[in-house]
PDB file of C-alpha atoms and ligand atoms in Angstrom:
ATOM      1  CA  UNK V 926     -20.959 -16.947   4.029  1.00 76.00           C
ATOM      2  CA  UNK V 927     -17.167 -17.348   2.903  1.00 93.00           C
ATOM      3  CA  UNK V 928     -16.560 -14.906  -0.061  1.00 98.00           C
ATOM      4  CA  UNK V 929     -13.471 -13.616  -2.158  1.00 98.00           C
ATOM      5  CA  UNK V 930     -11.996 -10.562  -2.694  1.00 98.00           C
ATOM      6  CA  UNK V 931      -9.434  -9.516  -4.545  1.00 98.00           C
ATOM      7  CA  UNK V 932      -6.482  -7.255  -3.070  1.00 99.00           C
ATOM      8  CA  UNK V 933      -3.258  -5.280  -4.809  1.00 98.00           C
ATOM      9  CA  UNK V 934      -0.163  -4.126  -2.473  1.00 98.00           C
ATOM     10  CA  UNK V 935       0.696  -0.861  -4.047  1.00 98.00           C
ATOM     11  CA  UNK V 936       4.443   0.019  -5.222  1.00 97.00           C
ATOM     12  CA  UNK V 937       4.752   2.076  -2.367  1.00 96.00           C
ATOM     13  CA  UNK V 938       3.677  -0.416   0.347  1.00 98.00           C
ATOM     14  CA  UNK V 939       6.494  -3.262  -1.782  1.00 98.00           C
ATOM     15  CA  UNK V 940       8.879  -0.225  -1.892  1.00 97.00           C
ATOM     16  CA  UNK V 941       8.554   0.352   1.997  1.00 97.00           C
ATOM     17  CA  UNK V 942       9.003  -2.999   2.929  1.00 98.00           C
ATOM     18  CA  UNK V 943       5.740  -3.398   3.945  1.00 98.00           C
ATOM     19  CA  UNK V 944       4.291  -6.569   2.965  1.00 98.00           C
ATOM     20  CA  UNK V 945       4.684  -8.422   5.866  1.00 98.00           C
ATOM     21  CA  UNK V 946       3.059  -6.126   7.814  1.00 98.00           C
ATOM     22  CA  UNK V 947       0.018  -5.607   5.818  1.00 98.00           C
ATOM     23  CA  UNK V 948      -0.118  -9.690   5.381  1.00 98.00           C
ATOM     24  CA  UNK V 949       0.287 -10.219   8.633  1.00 98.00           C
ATOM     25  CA  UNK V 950      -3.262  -7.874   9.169  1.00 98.00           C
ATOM     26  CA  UNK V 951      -5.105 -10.224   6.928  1.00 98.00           C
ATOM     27  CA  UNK V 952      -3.923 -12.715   8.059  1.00 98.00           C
ATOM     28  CA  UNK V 953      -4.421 -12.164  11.750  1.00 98.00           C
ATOM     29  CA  UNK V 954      -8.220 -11.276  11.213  1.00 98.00           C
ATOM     30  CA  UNK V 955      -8.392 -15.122   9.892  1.00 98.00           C
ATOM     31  CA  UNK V 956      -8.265 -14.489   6.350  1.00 98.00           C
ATOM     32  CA  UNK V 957      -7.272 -17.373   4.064  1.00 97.00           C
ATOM     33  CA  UNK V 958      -4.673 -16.476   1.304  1.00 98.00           C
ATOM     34  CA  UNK V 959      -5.929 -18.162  -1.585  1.00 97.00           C
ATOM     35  CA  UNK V 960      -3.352 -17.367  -4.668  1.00 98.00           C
ATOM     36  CA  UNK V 961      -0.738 -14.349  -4.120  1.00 98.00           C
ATOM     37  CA  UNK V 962       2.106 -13.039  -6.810  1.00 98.00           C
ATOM     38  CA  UNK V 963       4.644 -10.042  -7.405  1.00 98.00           C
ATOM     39  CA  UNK V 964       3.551  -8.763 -11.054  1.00 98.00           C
ATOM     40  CA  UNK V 965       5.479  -5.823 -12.321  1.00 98.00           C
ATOM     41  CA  UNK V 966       1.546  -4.047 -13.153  1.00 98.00           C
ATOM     42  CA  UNK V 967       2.130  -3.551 -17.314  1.00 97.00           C
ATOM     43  CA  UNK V 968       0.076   0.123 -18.720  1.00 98.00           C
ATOM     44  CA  UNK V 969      -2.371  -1.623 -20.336  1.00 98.00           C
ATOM     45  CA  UNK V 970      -3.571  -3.983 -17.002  1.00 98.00           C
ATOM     46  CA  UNK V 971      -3.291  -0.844 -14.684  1.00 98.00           C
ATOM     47  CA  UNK V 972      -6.377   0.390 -17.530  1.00 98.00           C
ATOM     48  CA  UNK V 973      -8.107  -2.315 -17.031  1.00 98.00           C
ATOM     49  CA  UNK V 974      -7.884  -2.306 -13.293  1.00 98.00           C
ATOM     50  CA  UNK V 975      -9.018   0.922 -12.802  1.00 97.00           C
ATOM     51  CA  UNK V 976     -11.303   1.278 -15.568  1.00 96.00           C
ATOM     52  CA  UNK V 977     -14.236   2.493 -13.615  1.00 96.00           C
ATOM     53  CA  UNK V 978     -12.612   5.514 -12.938  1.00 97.00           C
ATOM     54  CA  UNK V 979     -11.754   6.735 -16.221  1.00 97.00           C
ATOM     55  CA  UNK V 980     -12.223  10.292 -16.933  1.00 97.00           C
ATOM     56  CA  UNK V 981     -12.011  10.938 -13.278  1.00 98.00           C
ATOM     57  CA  UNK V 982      -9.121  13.425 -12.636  1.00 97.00           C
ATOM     58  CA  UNK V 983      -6.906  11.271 -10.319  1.00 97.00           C
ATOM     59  CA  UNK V 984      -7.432   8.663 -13.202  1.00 97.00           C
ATOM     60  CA  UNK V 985      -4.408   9.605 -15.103  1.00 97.00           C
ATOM     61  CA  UNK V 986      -2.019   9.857 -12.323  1.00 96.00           C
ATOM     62  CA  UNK V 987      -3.622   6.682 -10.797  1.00 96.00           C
ATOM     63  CA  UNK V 988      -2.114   4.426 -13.710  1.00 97.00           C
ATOM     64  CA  UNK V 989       0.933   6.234 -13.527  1.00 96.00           C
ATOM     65  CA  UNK V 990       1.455   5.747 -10.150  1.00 95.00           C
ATOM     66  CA  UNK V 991       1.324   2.129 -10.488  1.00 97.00           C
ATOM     67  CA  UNK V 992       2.393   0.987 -14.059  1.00 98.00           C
ATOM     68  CA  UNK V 993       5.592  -0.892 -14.486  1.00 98.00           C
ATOM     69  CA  UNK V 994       6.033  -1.022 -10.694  1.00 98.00           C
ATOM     70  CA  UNK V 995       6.099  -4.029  -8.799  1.00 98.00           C
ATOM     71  CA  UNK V 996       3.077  -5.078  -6.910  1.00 98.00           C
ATOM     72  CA  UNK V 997       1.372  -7.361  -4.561  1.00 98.00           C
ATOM     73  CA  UNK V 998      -1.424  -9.169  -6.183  1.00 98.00           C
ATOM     74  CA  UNK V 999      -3.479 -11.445  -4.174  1.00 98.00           C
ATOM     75  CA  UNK V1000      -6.952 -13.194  -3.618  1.00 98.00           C
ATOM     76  CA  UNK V1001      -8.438 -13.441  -0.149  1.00 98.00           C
ATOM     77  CA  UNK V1002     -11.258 -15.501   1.249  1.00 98.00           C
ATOM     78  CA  UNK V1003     -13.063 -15.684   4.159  1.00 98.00           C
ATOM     79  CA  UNK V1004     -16.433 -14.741   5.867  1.00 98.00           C
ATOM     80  CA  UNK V1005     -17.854 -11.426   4.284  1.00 98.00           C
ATOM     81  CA  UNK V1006     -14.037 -11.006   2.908  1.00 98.00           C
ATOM     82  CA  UNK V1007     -14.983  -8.088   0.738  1.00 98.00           C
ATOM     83  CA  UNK V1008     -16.528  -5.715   3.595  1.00 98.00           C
ATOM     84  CA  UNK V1009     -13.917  -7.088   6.454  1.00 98.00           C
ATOM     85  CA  UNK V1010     -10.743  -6.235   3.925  1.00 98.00           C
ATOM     86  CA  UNK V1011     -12.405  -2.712   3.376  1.00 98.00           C
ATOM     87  CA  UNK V1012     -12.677  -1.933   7.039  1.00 98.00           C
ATOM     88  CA  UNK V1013      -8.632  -3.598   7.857  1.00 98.00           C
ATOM     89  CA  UNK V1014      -7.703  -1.043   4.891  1.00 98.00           C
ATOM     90  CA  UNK V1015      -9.713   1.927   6.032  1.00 98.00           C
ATOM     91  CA  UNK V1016     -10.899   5.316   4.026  1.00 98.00           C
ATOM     92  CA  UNK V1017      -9.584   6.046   0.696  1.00 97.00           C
ATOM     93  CA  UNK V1018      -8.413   8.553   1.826  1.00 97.00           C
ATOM     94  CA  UNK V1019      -5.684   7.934   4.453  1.00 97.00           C
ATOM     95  CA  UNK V1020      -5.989  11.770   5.972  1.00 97.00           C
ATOM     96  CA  UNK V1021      -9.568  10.331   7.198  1.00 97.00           C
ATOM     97  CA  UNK V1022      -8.933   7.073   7.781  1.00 98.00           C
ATOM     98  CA  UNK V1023      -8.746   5.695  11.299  1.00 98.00           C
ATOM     99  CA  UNK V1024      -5.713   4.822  13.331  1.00 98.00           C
ATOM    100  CA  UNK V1025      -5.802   0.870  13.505  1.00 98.00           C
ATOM    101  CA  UNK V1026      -6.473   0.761   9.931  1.00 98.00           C
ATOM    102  CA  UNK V1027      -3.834  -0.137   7.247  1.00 98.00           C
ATOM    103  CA  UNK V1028      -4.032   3.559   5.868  1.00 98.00           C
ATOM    104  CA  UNK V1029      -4.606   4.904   8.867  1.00 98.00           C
ATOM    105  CA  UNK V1030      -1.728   4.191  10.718  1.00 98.00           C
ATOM    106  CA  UNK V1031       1.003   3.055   7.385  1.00 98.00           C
ATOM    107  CA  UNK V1032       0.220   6.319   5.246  1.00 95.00           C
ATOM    108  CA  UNK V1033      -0.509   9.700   4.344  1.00 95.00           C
ATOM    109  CA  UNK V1034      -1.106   9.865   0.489  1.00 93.00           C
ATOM    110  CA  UNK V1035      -4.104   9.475  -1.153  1.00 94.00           C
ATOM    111  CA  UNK V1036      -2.865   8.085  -4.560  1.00 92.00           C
ATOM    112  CA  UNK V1037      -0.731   5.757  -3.204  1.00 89.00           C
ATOM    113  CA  UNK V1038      -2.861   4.316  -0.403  1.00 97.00           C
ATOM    114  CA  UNK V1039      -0.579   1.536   0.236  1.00 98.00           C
ATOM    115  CA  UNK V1040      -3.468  -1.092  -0.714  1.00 98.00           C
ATOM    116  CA  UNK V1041      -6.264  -1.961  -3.444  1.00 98.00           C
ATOM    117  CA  UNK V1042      -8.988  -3.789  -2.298  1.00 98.00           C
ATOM    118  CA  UNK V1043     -13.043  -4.735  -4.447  1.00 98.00           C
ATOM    119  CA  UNK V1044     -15.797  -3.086  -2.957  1.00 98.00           C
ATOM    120  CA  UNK V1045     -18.418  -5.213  -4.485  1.00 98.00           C
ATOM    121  CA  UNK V1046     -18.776  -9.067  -5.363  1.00 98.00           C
ATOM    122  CA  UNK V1047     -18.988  -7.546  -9.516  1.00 98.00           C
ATOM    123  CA  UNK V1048     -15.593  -5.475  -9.184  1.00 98.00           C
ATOM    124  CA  UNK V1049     -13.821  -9.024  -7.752  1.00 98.00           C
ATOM    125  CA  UNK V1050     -14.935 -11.130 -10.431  1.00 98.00           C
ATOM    126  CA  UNK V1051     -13.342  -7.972 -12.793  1.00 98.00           C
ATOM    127  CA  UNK V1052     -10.771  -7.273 -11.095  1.00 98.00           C
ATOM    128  CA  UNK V1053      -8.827 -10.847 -10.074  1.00 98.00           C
ATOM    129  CA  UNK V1054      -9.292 -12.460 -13.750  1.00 98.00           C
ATOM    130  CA  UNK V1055      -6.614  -9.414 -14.671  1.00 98.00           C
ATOM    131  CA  UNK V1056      -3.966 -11.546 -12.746  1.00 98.00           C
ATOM    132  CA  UNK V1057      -5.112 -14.695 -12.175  1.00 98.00           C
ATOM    133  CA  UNK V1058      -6.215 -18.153 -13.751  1.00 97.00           C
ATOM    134  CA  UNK V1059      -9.018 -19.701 -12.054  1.00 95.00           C
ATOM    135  CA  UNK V1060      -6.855 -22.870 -11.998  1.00 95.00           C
ATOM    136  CA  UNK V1061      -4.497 -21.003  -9.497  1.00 96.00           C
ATOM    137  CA  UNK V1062      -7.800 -20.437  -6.952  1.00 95.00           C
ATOM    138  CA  UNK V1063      -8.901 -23.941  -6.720  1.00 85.00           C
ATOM    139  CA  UNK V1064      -7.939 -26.475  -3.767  1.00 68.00           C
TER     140      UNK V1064
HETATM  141  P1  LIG Q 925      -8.135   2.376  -4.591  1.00 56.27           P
HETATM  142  O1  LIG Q 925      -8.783   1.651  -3.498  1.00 56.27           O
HETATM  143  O2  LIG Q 925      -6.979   1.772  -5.273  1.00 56.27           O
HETATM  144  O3  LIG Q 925      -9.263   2.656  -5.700  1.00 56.27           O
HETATM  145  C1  LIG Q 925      -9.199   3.754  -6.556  1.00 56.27           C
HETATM  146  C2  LIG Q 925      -8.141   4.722  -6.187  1.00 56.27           C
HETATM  147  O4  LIG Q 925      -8.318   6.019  -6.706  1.00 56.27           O
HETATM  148  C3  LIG Q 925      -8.137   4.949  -4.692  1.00 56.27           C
HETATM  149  O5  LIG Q 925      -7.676   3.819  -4.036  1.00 56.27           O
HETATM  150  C4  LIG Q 925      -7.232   6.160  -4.586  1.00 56.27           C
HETATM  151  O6  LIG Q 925      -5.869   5.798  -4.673  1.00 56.27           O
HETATM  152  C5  LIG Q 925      -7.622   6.907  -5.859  1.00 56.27           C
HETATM  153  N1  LIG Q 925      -8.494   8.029  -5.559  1.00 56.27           N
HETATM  154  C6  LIG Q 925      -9.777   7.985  -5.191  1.00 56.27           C
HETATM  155  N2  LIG Q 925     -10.275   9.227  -5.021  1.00 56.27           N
HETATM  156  C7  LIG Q 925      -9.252  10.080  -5.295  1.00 56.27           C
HETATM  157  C8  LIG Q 925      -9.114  11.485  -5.307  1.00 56.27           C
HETATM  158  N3  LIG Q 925     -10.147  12.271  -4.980  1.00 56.27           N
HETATM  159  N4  LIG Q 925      -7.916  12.015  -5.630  1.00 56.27           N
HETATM  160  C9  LIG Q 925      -6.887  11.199  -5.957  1.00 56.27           C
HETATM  161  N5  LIG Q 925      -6.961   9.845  -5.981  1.00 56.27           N
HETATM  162  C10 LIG Q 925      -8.128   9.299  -5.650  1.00 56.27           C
END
Protein backbone atom coordinates (compact mmCIF):
# COMPACT_ATOMS: atom_id res chain seq x y z
CA UNK A 1 0.00 0.00 0.00
CA UNK A 2 1.68 3.44 -1.08
CA UNK A 3 2.15 5.57 2.14
CA UNK A 4 3.94 8.95 3.13
CA UNK A 5 6.48 9.82 5.27
CA UNK A 6 7.90 12.71 6.13
CA UNK A 7 11.86 13.27 6.09
CA UNK A 8 14.32 16.37 7.39
CA UNK A 9 18.11 16.59 5.99
CA UNK A 10 19.89 17.76 9.05
CA UNK A 11 22.29 20.99 9.01
CA UNK A 12 25.07 18.81 9.04
CA UNK A 13 24.14 16.55 6.08
CA UNK A 14 23.25 20.45 3.95
CA UNK A 15 26.57 21.64 5.54
CA UNK A 16 28.53 18.53 4.11
CA UNK A 17 27.25 18.72 0.85
CA UNK A 18 25.37 15.85 1.17
CA UNK A 19 22.07 16.10 -0.29
CA UNK A 20 22.57 14.59 -3.37
CA UNK A 21 23.81 11.71 -2.00
CA UNK A 22 21.22 11.01 0.51
CA UNK A 23 18.47 11.91 -2.41
CA UNK A 24 19.94 9.93 -4.63
CA UNK A 25 19.31 6.76 -1.82
CA UNK A 26 15.65 7.51 -1.85
CA UNK A 27 15.45 7.91 -4.80
CA UNK A 28 17.19 4.83 -6.09
CA UNK A 29 15.02 2.51 -3.77
CA UNK A 30 11.97 3.98 -6.04
CA UNK A 31 10.77 6.50 -3.77
CA UNK A 32 8.61 9.29 -5.20
CA UNK A 33 9.53 12.88 -4.00
CA UNK A 34 6.35 14.39 -3.39
CA UNK A 35 7.05 18.21 -2.10
CA UNK A 36 10.81 19.08 -0.95
CA UNK A 37 12.18 22.72 0.45
CA UNK A 38 15.34 24.37 2.20
CA UNK A 39 13.69 26.04 5.46
CA UNK A 40 16.11 27.76 7.73
CA UNK A 41 14.25 25.41 10.94
CA UNK A 42 12.97 28.71 13.25
CA UNK A 43 13.19 27.72 17.58
CA UNK A 44 9.80 27.52 17.91
CA UNK A 45 9.17 24.70 14.78
CA UNK A 46 12.33 22.71 15.94
CA UNK A 47 9.74 22.46 19.46
CA UNK A 48 7.23 21.38 17.70
CA UNK A 49 9.13 18.85 15.71
CA UNK A 50 10.57 17.19 18.38
CA UNK A 51 8.01 17.57 20.89
CA UNK A 52 7.76 13.99 21.87
CA UNK A 53 10.95 14.10 23.31
CA UNK A 54 10.70 16.83 25.65
CA UNK A 55 12.20 16.44 28.96
CA UNK A 56 14.44 13.85 27.51
CA UNK A 57 18.11 14.93 28.10
CA UNK A 58 19.33 15.12 24.44
CA UNK A 59 16.07 17.26 24.07
CA UNK A 60 17.70 20.52 24.71
CA UNK A 61 20.70 20.09 22.64
CA UNK A 62 18.47 18.44 19.94
CA UNK A 63 16.72 21.93 19.14
CA UNK A 64 19.86 23.55 19.38
CA UNK A 65 21.49 21.56 17.08
CA UNK A 66 19.07 22.32 14.47
CA UNK A 67 17.40 25.79 15.04
CA UNK A 68 18.14 28.57 12.65
CA UNK A 69 20.12 26.17 10.45
CA UNK A 70 19.25 25.35 7.10
CA UNK A 71 17.55 22.13 6.38
CA UNK A 72 16.17 19.67 3.99
CA UNK A 73 12.52 19.24 4.41
CA UNK A 74 10.76 16.79 2.32
CA UNK A 75 7.73 14.33 1.90
CA UNK A 76 8.24 10.88 0.45
CA UNK A 77 5.84 8.31 -0.88
CA UNK A 78 5.93 5.03 -1.88
CA UNK A 79 5.12 1.37 -0.82
CA UNK A 80 5.45 1.00 3.08
CA UNK A 81 7.52 4.50 2.77
CA UNK A 82 7.65 4.93 6.50
CA UNK A 83 9.42 1.44 7.43
CA UNK A 84 11.62 1.38 3.96
CA UNK A 85 13.00 5.20 4.81
CA UNK A 86 13.79 3.89 8.43
CA UNK A 87 15.80 0.94 7.25
CA UNK A 88 17.80 3.36 4.10
CA UNK A 89 18.54 5.70 7.29
CA UNK A 90 19.56 3.03 9.74
CA UNK A 91 19.90 3.10 13.83
CA UNK A 92 19.62 6.26 15.65
CA UNK A 93 22.42 5.83 16.61
CA UNK A 94 25.04 5.89 13.81
CA UNK A 95 27.87 3.95 16.14
CA UNK A 96 25.26 0.89 15.65
CA UNK A 97 23.99 1.44 12.58
CA UNK A 98 24.93 -0.73 9.63
CA UNK A 99 27.32 0.01 6.83
CA UNK A 100 24.96 0.48 3.69
CA UNK A 101 22.79 2.61 5.67
CA UNK A 102 22.69 6.47 5.42
CA UNK A 103 24.14 6.71 9.08
CA UNK A 104 25.99 3.95 8.80
CA UNK A 105 28.29 4.68 6.27
CA UNK A 106 27.81 9.11 6.13
CA UNK A 107 28.26 9.57 10.05
CA UNK A 108 29.40 9.17 13.42
CA UNK A 109 27.30 11.51 15.74
CA UNK A 110 24.36 10.73 17.34
CA UNK A 111 22.73 14.24 17.56
CA UNK A 112 23.34 15.09 14.29
CA UNK A 113 22.41 11.88 12.48
CA UNK A 114 22.51 13.43 9.17
CA UNK A 115 18.62 12.59 8.63
CA UNK A 116 15.01 12.81 10.34
CA UNK A 117 12.69 10.45 9.29
CA UNK A 118 8.49 9.41 11.09
CA UNK A 119 8.40 6.20 12.59
CA UNK A 120 4.71 5.88 12.64
CA UNK A 121 1.75 6.91 10.21
CA UNK A 122 0.57 9.50 13.61
CA UNK A 123 4.17 11.21 13.85
CA UNK A 124 3.85 11.97 9.72
CA UNK A 125 0.61 13.49 9.84
CA UNK A 126 2.43 15.74 12.96
CA UNK A 127 5.31 16.14 11.72
CA UNK A 128 4.90 17.31 7.72
CA UNK A 129 1.90 19.91 8.51
CA UNK A 130 5.03 21.87 10.41
CA UNK A 131 6.37 22.63 6.82
CA UNK A 132 4.00 21.97 4.47
CA UNK A 133 0.46 22.93 2.97
CA UNK A 134 -1.48 20.08 1.88
CA UNK A 135 -1.96 22.02 -1.39
CA UNK A 136 1.86 21.51 -2.05
CA UNK A 137 1.26 17.36 -1.75
CA UNK A 138 -1.45 17.03 -4.21
CA UNK A 139 -0.97 15.98 -8.05
P1 LIG B 1 15.87 11.65 14.99
O1 LIG B 1 15.53 10.55 14.09
O2 LIG B 1 15.93 13.02 14.45
O3 LIG B 1 14.79 11.64 16.17
C1 LIG B 1 15.09 12.11 17.45
C2 LIG B 1 16.53 12.40 17.64
O4 LIG B 1 16.95 12.44 18.98
C3 LIG B 1 17.37 11.29 17.05
O5 LIG B 1 17.30 11.32 15.67
C4 LIG B 1 18.73 11.63 17.62
O6 LIG B 1 19.36 12.67 16.90
C5 LIG B 1 18.33 12.15 19.00
N1 LIG B 1 18.58 11.16 20.03
C6 LIG B 1 17.90 10.04 20.26
N2 LIG B 1 18.41 9.37 21.32
C7 LIG B 1 19.45 10.12 21.76
C8 LIG B 1 20.38 9.99 22.82
N3 LIG B 1 20.34 8.93 23.63
N4 LIG B 1 21.32 10.94 22.97
C9 LIG B 1 21.34 12.01 22.14
N5 LIG B 1 20.47 12.20 21.12
C10 LIG B 1 19.54 11.26 20.94
Amino acid sequence: MSERTFVMLKPSAVERGLMGEIISRFERKGLRILAMKMVRMGREEAERLYEVHRGKHFYEQLVSTIAGKRVLVMVLEGRSAISVVRKLVGATDPVNAEPGTIRGDLGLDITDNLVHASDSNESYEHEHRIFFHESELTG
